[in-house]
């Protein structure tokens, strides 16, 4: 919005500064942070009154969760979503098609998570509102529509193409198969972040680390000079997604203030599904789907641990882990919550650095 106003007022002092993506990314982060700081306490109080018992705790989970987390309100994702949406609408170029597609996925996935959170509270059960198949169908349908629009937004030489890190001259033309492929990436990350959200601060910080990395990717990929220098594919218009990533970082930091142990509020499916879908859709938009597997490797490991646990139990009747997702396995091994969370944060940083190594710095 302010970009459009800056063009109208470009002759005024400072008018041109607003058009810089770097300036607007920083401003979006600050705006998102301040929004959550200012309105967060009121949102938490309102949710606590409406939810009563708070988020239902898994009966088969670690015993200490029933003692320390019971009664904590959920749907903290509303704080993050409201902060990032307001900040993005204020500072981003609203004429950018990538921006609206990614925002659409974020809001749609957030609505699915919101419904699940509401039904969990009403039923006083940790089971989601949608059946597993219905929820996956809705997520995949939304993601497929988004993948189609992202494919259409790409230039002709990159539309439907799959790029490989370190071998940027090597492209695989997926054709229309790019739509289900992109939908799989978006849906996969949405659910992967959702599975990771099990301890105070465990999901939000790795999400911010991953999105900070992809904010940099979006900026570099969307800049013809940097893209040529780094030998990465230039995707016109994706630089604007850096502003959205900045908004998420600010809103996420604000949420972490209230989510730090002991959490005053949980993210809930409202936030985890939305942020995961956002991460996946930016990866598809910037042609860094394979790099996302590394940068978001923590979420991948959490998901794989659940798949291994389910398959092993169905085939052999035995469990590989004491409990899945894998962060609960470490809880049963005696690790404290803070140990798990901080060590997983460190892993997230290492994986982000590995992802950045795909850039050919000279």
Short mmCIF file of C-alpha atoms in Angstrom, two decimals, residues 17-354:
data_model
loop_
_atom_site.label_atom_id
_atom_site.label_comp_id
_atom_site.label_asym_id
_atom_site.label_seq_id
_atom_site.Cartn_x
_atom_site.Cartn_y
_atom_site.Cartn_z
CA UNK A 17 13.05 5.11 0.19
CA UNK A 18 9.74 3.33 0.70
CA UNK A 19 10.19 1.57 -2.63
CA UNK A 20 13.31 -0.26 -1.46
CA UNK A 21 12.56 -3.88 -0.58
CA UNK A 22 15.20 -3.90 2.17
CA UNK A 23 13.66 -0.87 3.87
CA UNK A 24 10.15 -2.27 3.63
CA UNK A 25 11.25 -5.69 4.91
CA UNK A 26 12.71 -4.14 8.03
CA UNK A 27 9.67 -1.89 8.47
CA UNK A 28 7.34 -4.88 8.05
CA UNK A 29 9.24 -6.81 10.72
CA UNK A 30 9.05 -3.90 13.15
CA UNK A 31 5.35 -3.34 12.41
CA UNK A 32 4.51 -7.01 12.94
CA UNK A 33 6.45 -7.06 16.21
CA UNK A 34 4.76 -3.94 17.57
CA UNK A 35 1.31 -5.14 16.51
CA UNK A 36 1.64 -8.41 18.42
CA UNK A 37 3.18 -6.65 21.44
CA UNK A 38 0.32 -4.15 21.58
CA UNK A 39 -2.62 -6.45 20.90
CA UNK A 40 -1.21 -9.77 22.11
CA UNK A 41 -2.26 -9.46 25.78
CA UNK A 42 -5.84 -8.56 24.82
CA UNK A 43 -6.01 -11.50 22.38
CA UNK A 44 -4.69 -13.91 25.03
CA UNK A 45 -7.19 -12.65 27.61
CA UNK A 46 -10.09 -13.00 25.16
CA UNK A 47 -9.07 -16.52 24.15
CA UNK A 48 -8.61 -17.57 27.79
CA UNK A 49 -12.14 -16.43 28.64
CA UNK A 50 -13.72 -18.08 25.59
CA UNK A 51 -11.81 -21.36 25.81
CA UNK A 52 -12.10 -22.03 29.52
CA UNK A 53 -10.11 -25.27 29.80
CA UNK A 54 -7.65 -24.19 27.12
CA UNK A 55 -6.06 -26.56 24.63
CA UNK A 56 -6.81 -30.25 25.26
CA UNK A 57 -3.65 -32.17 26.18
CA UNK A 58 -2.93 -35.62 24.72
CA UNK A 59 -3.76 -38.28 27.30
CA UNK A 60 -0.99 -40.53 25.96
CA UNK A 61 1.58 -37.72 26.03
CA UNK A 62 4.27 -37.03 28.62
CA UNK A 63 2.80 -36.89 32.12
CA UNK A 64 4.32 -33.49 32.90
CA UNK A 65 2.31 -31.94 30.06
CA UNK A 66 -0.91 -32.66 31.93
CA UNK A 67 0.51 -30.83 34.94
CA UNK A 68 2.24 -27.85 33.34
CA UNK A 69 0.31 -27.14 30.13
CA UNK A 70 -3.30 -27.84 31.06
CA UNK A 71 -5.51 -24.75 30.89
CA UNK A 72 -3.21 -22.81 28.54
CA UNK A 73 -5.22 -21.15 25.75
CA UNK A 74 -4.52 -22.04 22.14
CA UNK A 75 -5.07 -20.36 18.73
CA UNK A 76 -2.09 -18.07 19.26
CA UNK A 77 -1.70 -18.31 15.52
CA UNK A 78 -4.35 -15.60 15.35
CA UNK A 79 -1.81 -13.21 16.85
CA UNK A 80 0.81 -14.14 14.26
CA UNK A 81 -1.59 -14.07 11.32
CA UNK A 82 -3.13 -10.73 12.24
CA UNK A 83 0.31 -9.20 12.74
CA UNK A 84 1.77 -10.49 9.48
CA UNK A 85 -1.34 -9.64 7.43
CA UNK A 86 -1.58 -6.05 8.70
CA UNK A 87 2.15 -5.53 8.27
CA UNK A 88 2.22 -7.06 4.78
CA UNK A 89 -0.76 -5.07 3.55
CA UNK A 90 0.88 -1.93 4.85
CA UNK A 91 4.40 -2.36 3.47
CA UNK A 92 4.24 -4.77 0.50
CA UNK A 93 3.48 -4.00 -3.14
CA UNK A 94 -0.09 -5.26 -3.39
CA UNK A 95 0.14 -5.54 -7.19
CA UNK A 96 2.49 -8.53 -6.88
CA UNK A 97 0.82 -11.87 -7.83
CA UNK A 98 3.26 -13.97 -5.78
CA UNK A 99 2.34 -12.02 -2.67
CA UNK A 100 -1.39 -12.67 -2.98
CA UNK A 101 -0.91 -16.35 -3.79
CA UNK A 102 1.30 -16.98 -0.75
CA UNK A 103 -0.99 -14.91 1.47
CA UNK A 104 -3.96 -16.88 0.15
CA UNK A 105 -2.36 -20.18 1.12
CA UNK A 106 -1.43 -18.80 4.54
CA UNK A 107 -4.94 -17.59 5.34
CA UNK A 108 -6.67 -20.68 3.90
CA UNK A 109 -4.45 -23.09 5.85
CA UNK A 110 -4.94 -20.91 8.91
CA UNK A 111 -8.72 -21.24 8.56
CA UNK A 112 -8.45 -25.03 8.38
CA UNK A 113 -6.31 -25.00 11.51
CA UNK A 114 -8.73 -22.59 13.19
CA UNK A 115 -11.64 -24.97 12.59
CA UNK A 116 -9.60 -27.86 14.00
CA UNK A 117 -8.69 -25.83 17.11
CA UNK A 118 -12.32 -24.83 17.68
CA UNK A 119 -13.53 -28.43 17.40
CA UNK A 120 -10.80 -29.69 19.72
CA UNK A 121 -11.89 -27.24 22.38
CA UNK A 122 -15.59 -27.99 21.96
CA UNK A 123 -14.99 -31.73 22.16
CA UNK A 124 -12.32 -31.42 24.87
CA UNK A 125 -10.23 -33.75 22.75
CA UNK A 126 -6.84 -33.55 21.06
CA UNK A 127 -8.38 -35.07 17.91
CA UNK A 128 -8.81 -32.61 15.04
CA UNK A 129 -12.17 -31.42 13.77
CA UNK A 130 -11.69 -32.68 10.24
CA UNK A 131 -11.09 -36.32 9.47
CA UNK A 132 -7.55 -36.94 8.28
CA UNK A 133 -8.62 -37.51 4.66
CA UNK A 134 -10.91 -34.50 4.53
CA UNK A 135 -8.26 -32.22 5.95
CA UNK A 136 -5.59 -33.46 3.53
CA UNK A 137 -8.02 -33.12 0.62
CA UNK A 138 -8.77 -29.51 1.51
CA UNK A 139 -5.11 -28.66 2.04
CA UNK A 140 -4.02 -30.35 -1.20
CA UNK A 141 -6.78 -28.65 -3.19
CA UNK A 142 -5.81 -25.21 -1.89
CA UNK A 143 -2.12 -25.95 -2.48
CA UNK A 144 -2.80 -27.19 -6.03
CA UNK A 145 -4.62 -23.96 -6.89
CA UNK A 146 -1.71 -21.98 -5.45
CA UNK A 147 0.85 -24.06 -7.36
CA UNK A 148 -1.08 -23.40 -10.57
CA UNK A 149 -1.04 -19.63 -10.00
CA UNK A 150 2.66 -19.71 -9.07
CA UNK A 151 3.34 -21.67 -12.24
CA UNK A 152 1.42 -19.10 -14.31
CA UNK A 153 3.24 -16.21 -12.64
CA UNK A 154 6.67 -17.61 -13.60
CA UNK A 155 8.38 -16.56 -16.79
CA UNK A 156 8.06 -18.93 -19.74
CA UNK A 157 11.57 -20.35 -19.31
CA UNK A 158 10.88 -21.35 -15.69
CA UNK A 159 7.18 -22.23 -15.75
CA UNK A 160 6.73 -25.85 -14.67
CA UNK A 161 10.48 -26.29 -14.12
CA UNK A 162 12.20 -27.97 -11.17
CA UNK A 163 15.59 -26.48 -10.31
CA UNK A 164 18.42 -28.30 -8.58
CA UNK A 165 20.80 -26.66 -6.07
CA UNK A 166 24.46 -26.42 -7.18
CA UNK A 167 23.40 -27.41 -10.74
CA UNK A 168 21.33 -24.42 -11.74
CA UNK A 169 21.91 -25.01 -15.43
CA UNK A 170 20.09 -28.33 -14.99
CA UNK A 171 16.30 -27.97 -15.10
CA UNK A 172 13.65 -30.68 -15.24
CA UNK A 173 10.47 -29.75 -17.08
CA UNK A 174 7.64 -31.21 -15.01
CA UNK A 175 4.99 -29.68 -17.24
CA UNK A 176 1.55 -29.84 -15.64
CA UNK A 177 2.90 -32.35 -13.13
CA UNK A 178 4.40 -29.29 -11.46
CA UNK A 179 0.96 -28.52 -10.01
CA UNK A 180 0.62 -31.74 -7.93
CA UNK A 181 4.34 -31.56 -7.11
CA UNK A 182 4.02 -28.01 -5.81
CA UNK A 183 0.85 -28.96 -3.94
CA UNK A 184 2.72 -31.82 -2.27
CA UNK A 185 5.51 -29.47 -1.13
CA UNK A 186 3.07 -26.89 0.26
CA UNK A 187 0.84 -29.47 1.97
CA UNK A 188 3.83 -31.38 3.27
CA UNK A 189 5.38 -28.37 4.96
CA UNK A 190 2.03 -27.28 6.36
CA UNK A 191 1.62 -30.57 8.17
CA UNK A 192 5.31 -30.89 9.05
CA UNK A 193 5.30 -27.61 10.99
CA UNK A 194 2.01 -28.69 12.57
CA UNK A 195 3.63 -31.89 13.87
CA UNK A 196 6.61 -29.96 15.21
CA UNK A 197 4.45 -27.66 17.31
CA UNK A 198 4.47 -29.68 20.53
CA UNK A 199 6.65 -27.79 23.01
CA UNK A 200 6.86 -24.15 24.09
CA UNK A 201 8.79 -22.25 21.42
CA UNK A 202 9.75 -25.41 19.50
CA UNK A 203 8.01 -24.56 16.22
CA UNK A 204 8.05 -20.77 16.02
CA UNK A 205 11.83 -20.23 16.16
CA UNK A 206 12.74 -22.84 13.48
CA UNK A 207 9.95 -21.36 11.34
CA UNK A 208 11.46 -17.89 11.72
CA UNK A 209 14.93 -19.24 10.93
CA UNK A 210 13.66 -21.00 7.81
CA UNK A 211 11.64 -17.98 6.66
CA UNK A 212 14.58 -15.63 7.28
CA UNK A 213 16.60 -17.89 4.99
CA UNK A 214 13.87 -17.93 2.36
CA UNK A 215 13.39 -14.21 2.71
CA UNK A 216 17.01 -13.87 1.63
CA UNK A 217 16.47 -16.37 -1.20
CA UNK A 218 13.40 -14.44 -2.37
CA UNK A 219 15.30 -11.16 -2.37
CA UNK A 220 18.27 -12.59 -4.28
CA UNK A 221 16.19 -14.61 -6.75
CA UNK A 222 14.02 -11.57 -7.46
CA UNK A 223 17.01 -9.30 -8.18
CA UNK A 224 18.50 -9.72 -11.65
CA UNK A 225 21.96 -8.49 -10.60
CA UNK A 226 22.33 -10.78 -7.59
CA UNK A 227 20.75 -13.72 -9.40
CA UNK A 228 23.26 -13.44 -12.22
CA UNK A 229 26.19 -13.01 -9.83
CA UNK A 230 25.19 -16.00 -7.68
CA UNK A 231 24.27 -18.11 -10.73
CA UNK A 232 20.74 -18.75 -9.56
CA UNK A 233 17.56 -18.50 -11.57
CA UNK A 234 16.04 -15.05 -11.79
CA UNK A 235 12.33 -15.24 -10.93
CA UNK A 236 10.74 -11.88 -11.65
CA UNK A 237 8.68 -10.48 -8.76
CA UNK A 238 9.65 -12.88 -5.99
CA UNK A 239 11.71 -10.22 -4.22
CA UNK A 240 8.47 -8.85 -2.77
CA UNK A 241 8.10 -12.05 -0.74
CA UNK A 242 11.02 -10.86 1.39
CA UNK A 243 8.67 -8.21 2.82
CA UNK A 244 6.20 -10.94 3.78
CA UNK A 245 9.00 -12.93 5.42
CA UNK A 246 9.99 -9.83 7.37
CA UNK A 247 6.42 -9.44 8.59
CA UNK A 248 6.42 -13.06 9.77
CA UNK A 249 9.71 -12.58 11.60
CA UNK A 250 8.36 -9.58 13.47
CA UNK A 251 5.02 -11.19 14.33
CA UNK A 252 6.82 -14.41 15.25
CA UNK A 253 9.16 -12.62 17.65
CA UNK A 254 6.17 -10.94 19.26
CA UNK A 255 4.44 -14.30 19.64
CA UNK A 256 7.60 -15.88 21.09
CA UNK A 257 7.51 -13.28 23.87
CA UNK A 258 4.25 -14.84 25.05
CA UNK A 259 5.04 -18.40 23.98
CA UNK A 260 8.38 -18.65 25.83
CA UNK A 261 8.31 -21.28 28.62
CA UNK A 262 6.05 -21.39 30.49
CA UNK A 263 3.83 -20.44 27.56
CA UNK A 264 0.97 -18.00 28.11
CA UNK A 265 -0.55 -19.23 24.84
CA UNK A 266 -0.03 -22.01 22.30
CA UNK A 267 0.22 -21.49 18.56
CA UNK A 268 -2.34 -24.17 17.77
CA UNK A 269 -3.15 -25.56 14.34
CA UNK A 270 -4.25 -22.05 13.37
CA UNK A 271 -0.66 -20.88 13.36
CA UNK A 272 1.35 -24.02 12.59
CA UNK A 273 -0.61 -24.99 9.47
CA UNK A 274 -0.59 -21.42 8.18
CA UNK A 275 3.14 -20.90 8.70
CA UNK A 276 4.00 -24.28 7.22
CA UNK A 277 1.91 -23.54 4.14
CA UNK A 278 3.56 -20.14 3.85
CA UNK A 279 7.03 -21.70 3.98
CA UNK A 280 6.15 -24.32 1.38
CA UNK A 281 4.56 -21.86 -1.02
CA UNK A 282 7.57 -19.50 -0.88
CA UNK A 283 9.83 -22.45 -1.64
CA UNK A 284 7.73 -23.24 -4.71
CA UNK A 285 7.60 -19.60 -5.80
CA UNK A 286 11.38 -19.13 -5.59
CA UNK A 287 12.20 -22.45 -7.29
CA UNK A 288 13.93 -23.70 -4.13
CA UNK A 289 11.73 -26.69 -3.36
CA UNK A 290 14.66 -29.06 -2.93
CA UNK A 291 16.63 -26.59 -0.83
CA UNK A 292 13.57 -26.34 1.43
CA UNK A 293 14.07 -29.98 2.38
CA UNK A 294 17.42 -28.97 3.89
CA UNK A 295 16.44 -25.59 5.35
CA UNK A 296 13.26 -27.09 6.80
CA UNK A 297 15.00 -30.35 7.62
CA UNK A 298 13.89 -30.23 11.25
CA UNK A 299 10.25 -30.33 10.16
CA UNK A 300 11.03 -33.15 7.72
CA UNK A 301 12.64 -35.22 10.48
CA UNK A 302 9.64 -34.69 12.76
CA UNK A 303 7.32 -35.89 9.98
CA UNK A 304 9.48 -38.86 9.04
CA UNK A 305 9.57 -39.95 12.69
CA UNK A 306 5.76 -40.12 12.71
CA UNK A 307 5.68 -42.06 9.42
CA UNK A 308 8.28 -44.54 10.69
CA UNK A 309 6.40 -44.99 13.96
CA UNK A 310 3.06 -45.64 12.24
CA UNK A 311 4.44 -47.98 9.58
CA UNK A 312 6.52 -49.94 12.08
CA UNK A 313 3.60 -50.41 14.47
CA UNK A 314 1.22 -51.51 11.72
CA UNK A 315 3.67 -53.97 10.18
CA UNK A 316 5.39 -55.38 13.26
CA UNK A 317 3.35 -54.20 16.23
CA UNK A 318 6.47 -52.50 17.61
CA UNK A 319 7.35 -48.84 18.01
CA UNK A 320 10.71 -47.49 16.89
CA UNK A 321 10.47 -44.41 19.12
CA UNK A 322 9.17 -44.15 22.65
CA UNK A 323 6.74 -41.60 21.27
CA UNK A 324 6.32 -39.65 18.04
CA UNK A 325 6.90 -36.95 16.85
CA UNK A 326 10.52 -37.36 17.79
CA UNK A 327 10.68 -34.43 20.25
CA UNK A 328 8.44 -36.48 22.57
CA UNK A 329 10.88 -39.38 22.22
CA UNK A 330 13.60 -37.23 23.75
CA UNK A 331 11.24 -36.17 26.53
CA UNK A 332 10.79 -39.83 27.44
CA UNK A 333 14.57 -40.22 27.41
CA UNK A 334 14.78 -37.65 30.18
CA UNK A 335 15.68 -34.50 28.28
CA UNK A 336 14.09 -31.39 29.76
CA UNK A 337 11.79 -29.30 27.61
CA UNK A 338 14.27 -26.43 27.44
CA UNK A 339 17.07 -28.82 26.39
CA UNK A 340 15.00 -30.19 23.52
CA UNK A 341 13.80 -26.80 22.34
CA UNK A 342 17.20 -25.09 22.40
CA UNK A 343 19.00 -28.05 20.82
CA UNK A 344 16.39 -28.19 18.07
CA UNK A 345 16.88 -24.46 17.52
CA UNK A 346 20.60 -25.08 17.06
CA UNK A 347 19.85 -27.81 14.53
CA UNK A 348 17.54 -25.41 12.68
CA UNK A 349 20.34 -22.83 12.43
CA UNK A 350 22.81 -25.43 11.13
CA UNK A 351 20.33 -26.61 8.50
CA UNK A 352 19.68 -23.03 7.41
CA UNK A 353 23.42 -22.49 6.96
CA UNK A 354 23.61 -25.68 4.91
#
